[in-house]
PDB file of C-alpha atoms in Angstrom:
ATOM      1  CA  UNK A  30      30.150   7.669 -29.722  1.00 41.00           C
ATOM      2  CA  UNK A  31      27.358   9.440 -28.813  1.00 43.00           C
ATOM      3  CA  UNK A  32      25.399   8.567 -31.696  1.00 48.00           C
ATOM      4  CA  UNK A  33      25.761   5.002 -31.213  1.00 58.00           C
ATOM      5  CA  UNK A  34      25.576   4.368 -27.799  1.00 65.00           C
ATOM      6  CA  UNK A  35      23.097   7.118 -26.132  1.00 69.00           C
ATOM      7  CA  UNK A  36      22.851   8.270 -22.355  1.00 73.00           C
ATOM      8  CA  UNK A  37      21.188   5.910 -19.703  1.00 72.00           C
ATOM      9  CA  UNK A  38      17.221   6.905 -19.691  1.00 71.00           C
ATOM     10  CA  UNK A  39      16.849   9.824 -18.019  1.00 73.00           C
ATOM     11  CA  UNK A  40      20.211  11.360 -18.339  1.00 78.00           C
ATOM     12  CA  UNK A  41      21.972  13.708 -20.985  1.00 80.00           C
ATOM     13  CA  UNK A  42      25.200  14.223 -22.542  1.00 78.00           C
ATOM     14  CA  UNK A  43      27.439  16.427 -20.679  1.00 79.00           C
ATOM     15  CA  UNK A  44      28.536  18.840 -23.620  1.00 79.00           C
ATOM     16  CA  UNK A  45      32.329  18.606 -24.496  1.00 74.00           C
ATOM     17  CA  UNK A  46      33.231  15.838 -22.781  1.00 68.00           C
ATOM     18  CA  UNK A  47      34.116  13.420 -25.655  1.00 66.00           C
ATOM     19  CA  UNK A  48      37.418  12.265 -24.917  1.00 63.00           C
ATOM     20  CA  UNK A  49      40.136  13.670 -26.878  1.00 57.00           C
ATOM     21  CA  UNK A  50      41.269  10.007 -28.322  1.00 54.00           C
ATOM     22  CA  UNK A  51      37.854   9.396 -29.865  1.00 58.00           C
ATOM     23  CA  UNK A  52      38.958  10.113 -33.226  1.00 52.00           C
ATOM     24  CA  UNK A  53      35.297   8.792 -34.876  1.00 49.00           C
ATOM     25  CA  UNK A  54      32.154   9.851 -33.242  1.00 47.00           C
ATOM     26  CA  UNK A  55      30.027   7.352 -35.594  1.00 45.00           C
ATOM     27  CA  UNK A  56      32.573   4.114 -36.607  1.00 40.00           C
ATOM     28  CA  UNK A  57      35.007   3.458 -34.136  1.00 40.00           C
ATOM     29  CA  UNK A  58      33.169   2.867 -31.203  1.00 44.00           C
ATOM     30  CA  UNK A  59      35.559   0.525 -29.764  1.00 46.00           C
ATOM     31  CA  UNK A  60      39.080   3.128 -29.907  1.00 50.00           C
ATOM     32  CA  UNK A  61      40.938   2.900 -26.468  1.00 52.00           C
ATOM     33  CA  UNK A  62      40.155   5.763 -24.664  1.00 55.00           C
ATOM     34  CA  UNK A  63      36.716   6.866 -26.355  1.00 63.00           C
ATOM     35  CA  UNK A  64      34.345   8.005 -23.817  1.00 68.00           C
ATOM     36  CA  UNK A  65      31.786  10.428 -23.207  1.00 70.00           C
ATOM     37  CA  UNK A  66      29.911  11.781 -19.841  1.00 76.00           C
ATOM     38  CA  UNK A  67      26.239  11.664 -19.030  1.00 79.00           C
ATOM     39  CA  UNK A  68      24.383  13.825 -16.030  1.00 75.00           C
ATOM     40  CA  UNK A  69      20.911  13.725 -14.784  1.00 76.00           C
ATOM     41  CA  UNK A  70      19.420  16.723 -12.899  1.00 75.00           C
ATOM     42  CA  UNK A  71      17.786  15.559  -9.976  1.00 69.00           C
ATOM     43  CA  UNK A  72      16.202  17.463  -6.824  1.00 67.00           C
ATOM     44  CA  UNK A  73      17.375  15.682  -3.389  1.00 68.00           C
ATOM     45  CA  UNK A  74      17.398  16.775  -0.013  1.00 74.00           C
ATOM     46  CA  UNK A  75      21.069  17.026   1.715  1.00 81.00           C
ATOM     47  CA  UNK A  76      22.243  18.042   4.603  1.00 86.00           C
ATOM     48  CA  UNK A  77      24.729  21.060   5.040  1.00 88.00           C
ATOM     49  CA  UNK A  78      28.271  20.017   5.812  1.00 88.00           C
ATOM     50  CA  UNK A  79      28.641  19.116   9.273  1.00 87.00           C
ATOM     51  CA  UNK A  80      24.930  17.785   9.514  1.00 87.00           C
ATOM     52  CA  UNK A  81      23.725  13.998   9.306  1.00 84.00           C
ATOM     53  CA  UNK A  82      20.634  11.750   9.058  1.00 81.00           C
ATOM     54  CA  UNK A  83      17.306  12.623   7.735  1.00 75.00           C
ATOM     55  CA  UNK A  84      16.710  15.841  10.603  1.00 77.00           C
ATOM     56  CA  UNK A  85      19.939  17.131   9.258  1.00 82.00           C
ATOM     57  CA  UNK A  86      21.566  16.966  13.012  1.00 82.00           C
ATOM     58  CA  UNK A  87      24.761  18.589  14.054  1.00 83.00           C
ATOM     59  CA  UNK A  88      27.632  16.352  14.269  1.00 84.00           C
ATOM     60  CA  UNK A  89      29.590  16.251  17.707  1.00 78.00           C
ATOM     61  CA  UNK A  90      31.285  19.732  19.679  1.00 74.00           C
ATOM     62  CA  UNK A  91      30.102  22.028  16.009  1.00 76.00           C
ATOM     63  CA  UNK A  92      29.169  21.985  12.553  1.00 78.00           C
ATOM     64  CA  UNK A  93      32.070  24.085  11.912  1.00 82.00           C
ATOM     65  CA  UNK A  94      34.672  22.147  13.824  1.00 79.00           C
ATOM     66  CA  UNK A  95      33.382  18.758  13.696  1.00 81.00           C
ATOM     67  CA  UNK A  96      34.360  16.240  16.631  1.00 81.00           C
ATOM     68  CA  UNK A  97      36.270  18.414  17.935  1.00 75.00           C
ATOM     69  CA  UNK A  98      38.774  18.981  14.704  1.00 77.00           C
ATOM     70  CA  UNK A  99      40.272  15.934  15.965  1.00 76.00           C
ATOM     71  CA  UNK A 100      38.511  13.328  13.721  1.00 80.00           C
ATOM     72  CA  UNK A 101      36.158  12.925  10.897  1.00 86.00           C
ATOM     73  CA  UNK A 102      32.440  13.272  11.345  1.00 88.00           C
ATOM     74  CA  UNK A 103      29.795  10.547   9.297  1.00 87.00           C
ATOM     75  CA  UNK A 104      27.779  13.451   8.368  1.00 88.00           C
ATOM     76  CA  UNK A 105      25.088  13.501   5.392  1.00 85.00           C
ATOM     77  CA  UNK A 106      21.668  11.770   5.043  1.00 80.00           C
ATOM     78  CA  UNK A 107      23.238   8.413   5.322  1.00 80.00           C
ATOM     79  CA  UNK A 108      25.476   9.486   8.044  1.00 84.00           C
ATOM     80  CA  UNK A 109      25.266   8.471  11.682  1.00 82.00           C
ATOM     81  CA  UNK A 110      26.891  11.056  13.054  1.00 81.00           C
ATOM     82  CA  UNK A 111      29.750   9.070  14.459  1.00 82.00           C
ATOM     83  CA  UNK A 112      33.518  10.524  14.960  1.00 82.00           C
ATOM     84  CA  UNK A 113      36.352   8.651  13.153  1.00 80.00           C
ATOM     85  CA  UNK A 114      39.425   9.649  14.874  1.00 75.00           C
ATOM     86  CA  UNK A 115      42.361  10.971  13.122  1.00 68.00           C
ATOM     87  CA  UNK A 116      45.874   9.225  13.420  1.00 60.00           C
ATOM     88  CA  UNK A 117      47.722  10.460  16.342  1.00 51.00           C
ATOM     89  CA  UNK A 118      50.877  10.094  18.267  1.00 47.00           C
ATOM     90  CA  UNK A 119      51.315  12.230  20.741  1.00 44.00           C
ATOM     91  CA  UNK A 120      50.447  11.992  24.683  1.00 42.00           C
ATOM     92  CA  UNK A 121      47.749  14.810  24.379  1.00 42.00           C
ATOM     93  CA  UNK A 122      46.103  13.661  21.104  1.00 44.00           C
ATOM     94  CA  UNK A 123      45.595  10.472  22.998  1.00 45.00           C
ATOM     95  CA  UNK A 124      44.518  11.848  25.931  1.00 45.00           C
ATOM     96  CA  UNK A 125      41.970  13.425  24.199  1.00 46.00           C
ATOM     97  CA  UNK A 126      40.944  10.250  22.128  1.00 47.00           C
ATOM     98  CA  UNK A 127      40.946   8.263  25.794  1.00 48.00           C
ATOM     99  CA  UNK A 128      38.587  10.685  27.130  1.00 47.00           C
ATOM    100  CA  UNK A 129      36.236  10.926  24.513  1.00 45.00           C
ATOM    101  CA  UNK A 130      36.026   7.314  24.396  1.00 46.00           C
ATOM    102  CA  UNK A 131      35.692   7.224  28.089  1.00 43.00           C
ATOM    103  CA  UNK A 132      32.987   9.658  27.824  1.00 40.00           C
ATOM    104  CA  UNK A 133      30.899   8.076  24.893  1.00 41.00           C
ATOM    105  CA  UNK A 134      31.022   4.628  26.870  1.00 42.00           C
ATOM    106  CA  UNK A 135      29.993   5.616  29.966  1.00 41.00           C
ATOM    107  CA  UNK A 136      27.524   8.740  29.340  1.00 50.00           C
ATOM    108  CA  UNK A 137      25.956   8.049  26.175  1.00 65.00           C
ATOM    109  CA  UNK A 138      22.871   6.143  26.496  1.00 78.00           C
ATOM    110  CA  UNK A 139      20.573   7.481  24.093  1.00 85.00           C
ATOM    111  CA  UNK A 140      18.373   5.212  22.198  1.00 85.00           C
ATOM    112  CA  UNK A 141      16.544   7.442  19.139  1.00 84.00           C
ATOM    113  CA  UNK A 142      18.880  10.649  20.107  1.00 83.00           C
ATOM    114  CA  UNK A 143      22.523  12.439  19.673  1.00 80.00           C
ATOM    115  CA  UNK A 144      24.401  12.868  22.797  1.00 80.00           C
ATOM    116  CA  UNK A 145      26.569  15.665  23.501  1.00 77.00           C
ATOM    117  CA  UNK A 146      29.698  13.764  24.266  1.00 70.00           C
ATOM    118  CA  UNK A 147      33.517  14.006  24.165  1.00 62.00           C
ATOM    119  CA  UNK A 148      35.598  16.162  26.004  1.00 61.00           C
ATOM    120  CA  UNK A 149      33.676  18.992  26.524  1.00 66.00           C
ATOM    121  CA  UNK A 150      30.231  17.087  26.285  1.00 68.00           C
ATOM    122  CA  UNK A 151      27.631  16.911  29.228  1.00 74.00           C
ATOM    123  CA  UNK A 152      26.040  13.550  27.978  1.00 76.00           C
ATOM    124  CA  UNK A 153      22.512  15.242  27.613  1.00 83.00           C
ATOM    125  CA  UNK A 154      20.870  13.460  24.395  1.00 86.00           C
ATOM    126  CA  UNK A 155      19.263  15.616  21.983  1.00 85.00           C
ATOM    127  CA  UNK A 156      16.189  13.922  20.709  1.00 86.00           C
ATOM    128  CA  UNK A 157      15.217  12.905  17.403  1.00 84.00           C
ATOM    129  CA  UNK A 158      11.859  14.107  16.065  1.00 81.00           C
ATOM    130  CA  UNK A 159       9.449  11.893  17.444  1.00 84.00           C
ATOM    131  CA  UNK A 160      11.181  10.778  20.757  1.00 86.00           C
ATOM    132  CA  UNK A 161      11.441  12.589  24.522  1.00 87.00           C
ATOM    133  CA  UNK A 162      12.634  11.424  27.574  1.00 89.00           C
ATOM    134  CA  UNK A 163      16.144  11.644  29.002  1.00 87.00           C
ATOM    135  CA  UNK A 164      17.164   8.971  26.998  1.00 88.00           C
ATOM    136  CA  UNK A 165      15.297   9.588  23.941  1.00 88.00           C
ATOM    137  CA  UNK A 166      13.589   5.760  24.286  1.00 88.00           C
ATOM    138  CA  UNK A 167       9.910   7.399  24.740  1.00 88.00           C
ATOM    139  CA  UNK A 168       7.831   8.010  21.338  1.00 86.00           C
ATOM    140  CA  UNK A 169       5.433  10.932  21.375  1.00 88.00           C
ATOM    141  CA  UNK A 170       1.860  10.276  21.816  1.00 89.00           C
ATOM    142  CA  UNK A 171       1.578  11.897  18.731  1.00 88.00           C
ATOM    143  CA  UNK A 172       3.753   9.829  16.705  1.00 88.00           C
ATOM    144  CA  UNK A 173       2.199   6.591  18.278  1.00 87.00           C
ATOM    145  CA  UNK A 174      -1.257   7.622  17.009  1.00 89.00           C
ATOM    146  CA  UNK A 175       0.290   7.740  13.526  1.00 89.00           C
ATOM    147  CA  UNK A 176       1.141   4.080  13.847  1.00 89.00           C
ATOM    148  CA  UNK A 177       4.065   4.917  11.219  1.00 90.00           C
ATOM    149  CA  UNK A 178       4.635   1.847   9.100  1.00 92.00           C
ATOM    150  CA  UNK A 179       7.624  -0.585   8.912  1.00 92.00           C
ATOM    151  CA  UNK A 180      10.968   1.127   7.642  1.00 92.00           C
ATOM    152  CA  UNK A 181       9.330   4.633   8.152  1.00 90.00           C
ATOM    153  CA  UNK A 182      10.030   7.015  11.172  1.00 87.00           C
ATOM    154  CA  UNK A 183       8.050   9.957  12.977  1.00 88.00           C
ATOM    155  CA  UNK A 184       9.317  13.463  11.924  1.00 85.00           C
ATOM    156  CA  UNK A 185       8.279  17.016  12.114  1.00 82.00           C
ATOM    157  CA  UNK A 186       8.369  18.995   8.811  1.00 82.00           C
ATOM    158  CA  UNK A 187      10.636  21.604   8.544  1.00 75.00           C
ATOM    159  CA  UNK A 188       7.944  24.198   7.237  1.00 80.00           C
ATOM    160  CA  UNK A 189       4.906  23.228   9.485  1.00 83.00           C
ATOM    161  CA  UNK A 190       6.300  21.633  12.340  1.00 81.00           C
ATOM    162  CA  UNK A 191       3.300  18.869  12.019  1.00 87.00           C
ATOM    163  CA  UNK A 192       4.396  15.550  12.857  1.00 88.00           C
ATOM    164  CA  UNK A 193       4.090  12.963   9.539  1.00 90.00           C
ATOM    165  CA  UNK A 194       5.491   9.477   8.737  1.00 90.00           C
ATOM    166  CA  UNK A 195       8.316   9.845   6.370  1.00 89.00           C
ATOM    167  CA  UNK A 196      10.201   6.408   4.946  1.00 91.00           C
ATOM    168  CA  UNK A 197      13.734   6.183   5.936  1.00 88.00           C
ATOM    169  CA  UNK A 198      16.169   6.835   3.413  1.00 87.00           C
ATOM    170  CA  UNK A 199      16.390   4.455   0.533  1.00 90.00           C
ATOM    171  CA  UNK A 200      12.352   3.435   0.883  1.00 92.00           C
ATOM    172  CA  UNK A 201       9.373   5.101  -0.603  1.00 92.00           C
ATOM    173  CA  UNK A 202       5.882   5.388  -0.051  1.00 90.00           C
ATOM    174  CA  UNK A 203       3.789   2.980  -2.002  1.00 90.00           C
ATOM    175  CA  UNK A 204       0.168   2.981  -0.609  1.00 90.00           C
ATOM    176  CA  UNK A 205       0.372   2.751   2.862  1.00 89.00           C
ATOM    177  CA  UNK A 206       3.623   0.776   2.997  1.00 92.00           C
ATOM    178  CA  UNK A 207       7.248   2.541   3.011  1.00 94.00           C
ATOM    179  CA  UNK A 208       9.359  -0.273   0.334  1.00 94.00           C
ATOM    180  CA  UNK A 209      12.608  -0.582  -0.726  1.00 93.00           C
ATOM    181  CA  UNK A 210      13.375   1.708  -3.363  1.00 93.00           C
ATOM    182  CA  UNK A 211      14.342  -0.423  -6.452  1.00 93.00           C
ATOM    183  CA  UNK A 212      16.737   1.043  -9.490  1.00 92.00           C
ATOM    184  CA  UNK A 213      16.125  -1.960 -11.378  1.00 93.00           C
ATOM    185  CA  UNK A 214      12.803  -0.637 -12.256  1.00 91.00           C
ATOM    186  CA  UNK A 215      14.266   2.725 -13.924  1.00 88.00           C
ATOM    187  CA  UNK A 216      16.019   0.707 -16.694  1.00 85.00           C
ATOM    188  CA  UNK A 217      19.746   2.295 -15.139  1.00 89.00           C
ATOM    189  CA  UNK A 218      21.612  -0.669 -16.318  1.00 92.00           C
ATOM    190  CA  UNK A 219      22.531  -1.295 -20.111  1.00 92.00           C
ATOM    191  CA  UNK A 220      20.125  -3.154 -22.468  1.00 91.00           C
ATOM    192  CA  UNK A 221      22.702  -5.708 -22.572  1.00 93.00           C
ATOM    193  CA  UNK A 222      23.408  -5.928 -18.667  1.00 94.00           C
ATOM    194  CA  UNK A 223      21.135  -7.483 -15.984  1.00 95.00           C
ATOM    195  CA  UNK A 224      20.238  -5.568 -12.724  1.00 95.00           C
ATOM    196  CA  UNK A 225      19.989  -7.198  -9.320  1.00 96.00           C
ATOM    197  CA  UNK A 226      17.861  -5.425  -6.769  1.00 95.00           C
ATOM    198  CA  UNK A 227      20.856  -5.475  -3.501  1.00 94.00           C
ATOM    199  CA  UNK A 228      19.135  -3.308  -1.037  1.00 91.00           C
ATOM    200  CA  UNK A 229      17.506  -0.450   0.116  1.00 91.00           C
ATOM    201  CA  UNK A 230      18.382   2.243  -3.167  1.00 90.00           C
ATOM    202  CA  UNK A 231      20.872  -0.361  -4.219  1.00 91.00           C
ATOM    203  CA  UNK A 232      21.882  -2.357  -7.487  1.00 94.00           C
ATOM    204  CA  UNK A 233      24.231  -4.059  -9.625  1.00 95.00           C
ATOM    205  CA  UNK A 234      24.623  -4.138 -12.964  1.00 95.00           C
ATOM    206  CA  UNK A 235      26.334  -6.924 -15.061  1.00 95.00           C
ATOM    207  CA  UNK A 236      27.107  -7.021 -18.221  1.00 94.00           C
ATOM    208  CA  UNK A 237      25.900 -10.142 -20.327  1.00 93.00           C
ATOM    209  CA  UNK A 238      27.872 -12.886 -21.499  1.00 93.00           C
ATOM    210  CA  UNK A 239      29.644 -11.806 -24.586  1.00 92.00           C
ATOM    211  CA  UNK A 240      29.898  -7.917 -23.241  1.00 92.00           C
ATOM    212  CA  UNK A 241      32.347  -6.027 -21.292  1.00 90.00           C
ATOM    213  CA  UNK A 242      31.717  -2.785 -19.273  1.00 89.00           C
ATOM    214  CA  UNK A 243      30.596  -1.775 -16.127  1.00 90.00           C
ATOM    215  CA  UNK A 244      26.991  -2.603 -16.588  1.00 91.00           C
ATOM    216  CA  UNK A 245      25.880   1.025 -17.166  1.00 88.00           C
ATOM    217  CA  UNK A 246      27.717   0.973 -20.549  1.00 87.00           C
ATOM    218  CA  UNK A 247      28.087  -2.497 -22.177  1.00 91.00           C
ATOM    219  CA  UNK A 248      30.134  -2.982 -25.572  1.00 89.00           C
ATOM    220  CA  UNK A 249      30.129  -6.325 -27.369  1.00 89.00           C
ATOM    221  CA  UNK A 250      33.350  -8.506 -26.940  1.00 91.00           C
ATOM    222  CA  UNK A 251      35.136  -9.367 -30.546  1.00 91.00           C
ATOM    223  CA  UNK A 252      37.191 -12.507 -29.360  1.00 91.00           C
ATOM    224  CA  UNK A 253      39.303 -11.664 -32.676  1.00 92.00           C
ATOM    225  CA  UNK A 254      40.777  -8.719 -31.177  1.00 88.00           C
ATOM    226  CA  UNK A 255      42.404 -10.832 -28.541  1.00 87.00           C
ATOM    227  CA  UNK A 256      45.442 -13.525 -29.634  1.00 89.00           C
ATOM    228  CA  UNK A 257      43.427 -13.885 -33.384  1.00 89.00           C
ATOM    229  CA  UNK A 258      40.524 -15.407 -31.450  1.00 90.00           C
ATOM    230  CA  UNK A 259      42.807 -18.506 -30.852  1.00 91.00           C
ATOM    231  CA  UNK A 260      42.638 -19.442 -34.288  1.00 92.00           C
ATOM    232  CA  UNK A 261      45.985 -20.523 -35.978  1.00 90.00           C
ATOM    233  CA  UNK A 262      47.421 -16.927 -37.365  1.00 89.00           C
ATOM    234  CA  UNK A 263      49.448 -19.152 -40.086  1.00 89.00           C
ATOM    235  CA  UNK A 264      46.755 -21.372 -41.563  1.00 90.00           C
ATOM    236  CA  UNK A 265      43.304 -19.438 -40.597  1.00 92.00           C
ATOM    237  CA  UNK A 266      41.550 -16.090 -39.833  1.00 92.00           C
ATOM    238  CA  UNK A 267      39.370 -15.636 -37.460  1.00 93.00           C
ATOM    239  CA  UNK A 268      35.552 -14.407 -38.289  1.00 93.00           C
ATOM    240  CA  UNK A 269      33.437 -12.199 -35.556  1.00 91.00           C
ATOM    241  CA  UNK A 270      30.230 -13.963 -35.428  1.00 91.00           C
ATOM    242  CA  UNK A 271      28.726 -11.468 -32.803  1.00 90.00           C
ATOM    243  CA  UNK A 272      29.439 -10.247 -29.201  1.00 91.00           C
ATOM    244  CA  UNK A 273      32.015 -13.065 -27.823  1.00 91.00           C
ATOM    245  CA  UNK A 274      30.913 -15.293 -30.832  1.00 92.00           C
ATOM    246  CA  UNK A 275      33.681 -16.006 -33.718  1.00 92.00           C
ATOM    247  CA  UNK A 276      34.895 -19.095 -36.030  1.00 93.00           C
ATOM    248  CA  UNK A 277      38.328 -20.055 -37.864  1.00 93.00           C
ATOM    249  CA  UNK A 278      38.309 -20.070 -41.633  1.00 92.00           C
ATOM    250  CA  UNK A 279      40.851 -21.824 -43.884  1.00 92.00           C
ATOM    251  CA  UNK A 280      43.194 -19.237 -45.265  1.00 91.00           C
ATOM    252  CA  UNK A 281      43.831 -19.985 -49.298  1.00 88.00           C
ATOM    253  CA  UNK A 282      46.011 -22.933 -49.787  1.00 88.00           C
ATOM    254  CA  UNK A 283      44.867 -24.566 -46.383  1.00 89.00           C
ATOM    255  CA  UNK A 284      41.845 -27.211 -46.037  1.00 88.00           C
ATOM    256  CA  UNK A 285      40.741 -29.460 -43.513  1.00 87.00           C
ATOM    257  CA  UNK A 286      40.113 -27.571 -40.679  1.00 87.00           C
ATOM    258  CA  UNK A 287      41.310 -28.991 -37.054  1.00 85.00           C
ATOM    259  CA  UNK A 288      39.927 -28.597 -34.212  1.00 85.00           C
ATOM    260  CA  UNK A 289      38.148 -25.601 -35.164  1.00 84.00           C
ATOM    261  CA  UNK A 290      41.393 -23.591 -35.076  1.00 86.00           C
ATOM    262  CA  UNK A 291      44.089 -24.744 -37.500  1.00 89.00           C
ATOM    263  CA  UNK A 292      44.047 -25.875 -41.153  1.00 90.00           C
ATOM    264  CA  UNK A 293      46.404 -28.280 -43.026  1.00 88.00           C
ATOM    265  CA  UNK A 294      48.468 -26.861 -46.125  1.00 88.00           C
ATOM    266  CA  UNK A 295      46.342 -28.088 -49.009  1.00 86.00           C
ATOM    267  CA  UNK A 296      47.915 -30.522 -51.957  1.00 84.00           C
ATOM    268  CA  UNK A 297      49.067 -28.372 -54.579  1.00 80.00           C
ATOM    269  CA  UNK A 298      50.803 -31.099 -56.703  1.00 85.00           C
ATOM    270  CA  UNK A 299      48.765 -31.688 -60.008  1.00 83.00           C
ATOM    271  CA  UNK A 300      49.801 -34.608 -62.551  1.00 80.00           C
ATOM    272  CA  UNK A 301      51.131 -31.811 -64.667  1.00 79.00           C
ATOM    273  CA  UNK A 302      53.141 -29.821 -62.169  1.00 73.00           C
ATOM    274  CA  UNK A 303      56.157 -31.186 -62.432  1.00 77.00           C
ATOM    275  CA  UNK A 304      58.135 -33.225 -65.278  1.00 75.00           C
ATOM    276  CA  UNK A 305      57.493 -37.011 -64.882  1.00 75.00           C
ATOM    277  CA  UNK A 306      60.670 -37.962 -63.470  1.00 74.00           C
ATOM    278  CA  UNK A 307      60.851 -35.144 -60.667  1.00 79.00           C
ATOM    279  CA  UNK A 308      59.494 -35.636 -57.114  1.00 83.00           C
ATOM    280  CA  UNK A 309      56.566 -32.864 -56.344  1.00 85.00           C
ATOM    281  CA  UNK A 310      56.253 -31.612 -52.883  1.00 84.00           C
ATOM    282  CA  UNK A 311      53.785 -28.935 -52.029  1.00 82.00           C
ATOM    283  CA  UNK A 312      56.103 -26.490 -49.985  1.00 83.00           C
ATOM    284  CA  UNK A 313      53.571 -23.469 -49.319  1.00 84.00           C
ATOM    285  CA  UNK A 314      50.077 -22.351 -50.555  1.00 83.00           C
ATOM    286  CA  UNK A 315      49.736 -22.927 -54.237  1.00 78.00           C
ATOM    287  CA  UNK A 316      53.734 -23.315 -54.264  1.00 83.00           C
ATOM    288  CA  UNK A 317      55.234 -26.842 -55.140  1.00 80.00           C
ATOM    289  CA  UNK A 318      58.991 -28.000 -55.231  1.00 82.00           C
ATOM    290  CA  UNK A 319      60.263 -30.206 -58.259  1.00 77.00           C
ATOM    291  CA  UNK A 320      62.943 -32.644 -57.159  1.00 79.00           C
ATOM    292  CA  UNK A 321      65.032 -34.269 -60.092  1.00 74.00           C
ATOM    293  CA  UNK A 322      68.113 -36.892 -59.641  1.00 65.00           C
ATOM    294  CA  UNK A 323      70.636 -37.323 -62.115  1.00 61.00           C
ATOM    295  CA  UNK A 324      72.082 -40.519 -62.402  1.00 54.00           C
ATOM    296  CA  UNK A 325      76.085 -41.084 -63.284  1.00 52.00           C
ATOM    297  CA  UNK A 326      77.457 -42.743 -65.968  1.00 51.00           C
ATOM    298  CA  UNK A 327      80.034 -44.066 -63.801  1.00 52.00           C
ATOM    299  CA  UNK A 328      80.412 -48.151 -63.287  1.00 46.00           C
ATOM    300  CA  UNK A 329      77.902 -48.057 -60.086  1.00 43.00           C
ATOM    301  CA  UNK A 330      75.997 -45.881 -61.547  1.00 40.00           C
ATOM    302  CA  UNK A 331      75.393 -43.644 -58.272  1.00 40.00           C
ATOM    303  CA  UNK A 332      73.019 -40.890 -57.823  1.00 44.00           C
ATOM    304  CA  UNK A 333      74.234 -37.309 -58.211  1.00 44.00           C
ATOM    305  CA  UNK A 334      72.806 -34.290 -56.243  1.00 47.00           C
ATOM    306  CA  UNK A 335      69.192 -33.658 -57.186  1.00 52.00           C
ATOM    307  CA  UNK A 336      68.040 -30.394 -58.878  1.00 52.00           C
ATOM    308  CA  UNK A 337      65.518 -28.566 -56.860  1.00 55.00           C
ATOM    309  CA  UNK A 338      63.116 -26.171 -58.446  1.00 54.00           C
ATOM    310  CA  UNK A 339      60.151 -24.106 -56.590  1.00 52.00           C
ATOM    311  CA  UNK A 340      57.252 -23.630 -58.939  1.00 50.00           C
ATOM    312  CA  UNK A 341      54.316 -21.324 -58.296  1.00 51.00           C
ATOM    313  CA  UNK A 342      51.278 -22.684 -59.485  1.00 54.00           C
TER     314      UNK A 342
END
């Protein structure tokens, strides 16, 4: 399968990941369960567990027991440091939840920082780099002098401690501006798919008409594989013309394709197919029925039961 559909640009095939059900590696691409995995090596900044945001700030309470172990912290580079309380139905747990909620509403007024809230919190703001003041709403003069462009913020470099402008998550520097990262420019979707840039470093891959898949891998649809493509199985065969395309053809012994999906039984009777005193009727492809009527010798010359003979042409 990997010989027919390569990994997306920039990705490599993961060794020993071809599925067990894939019995052919070159021909039977559409076998159910036939798949393999790809990977891409990238270097990216990541926060340790229990830390969040571009500054990797510690989650409330403590990184080792965020949210006082009574909730889940939204950590990681894309997190916002908020706690989502776990489900609880005890009075003690409910008290902790209400106390934390009370302190959060009345005490936390940090604009660009993290408030030390919660049951054990003191309401003091820890400002993000580039801001100061009790509510972290005052930009440092050094940052103001940088005049950071839109979609960026003033940050302190971890190694040098120098204040610099850094694009926000999902944006990248282009000249003097921070523009939204467009994954579609990296040919991340399959060649038979369309890529739509939906937001900063976000995209949506959609397979083109006639193809199916997740957009990263799109396979041509063979309509003949489903319900014979809508062609009558009794009088036609389905012919695959390409992804999502097909047509019906009459089987031998049939003609006059009707509505593109069914055919009529082709007349097989010929002048010499049956006896001159017999009726010839086509009953199947290349098969006729010969019916001969015999007259009785009685007075009224009534007809006797006919004699039927099936002939193959």
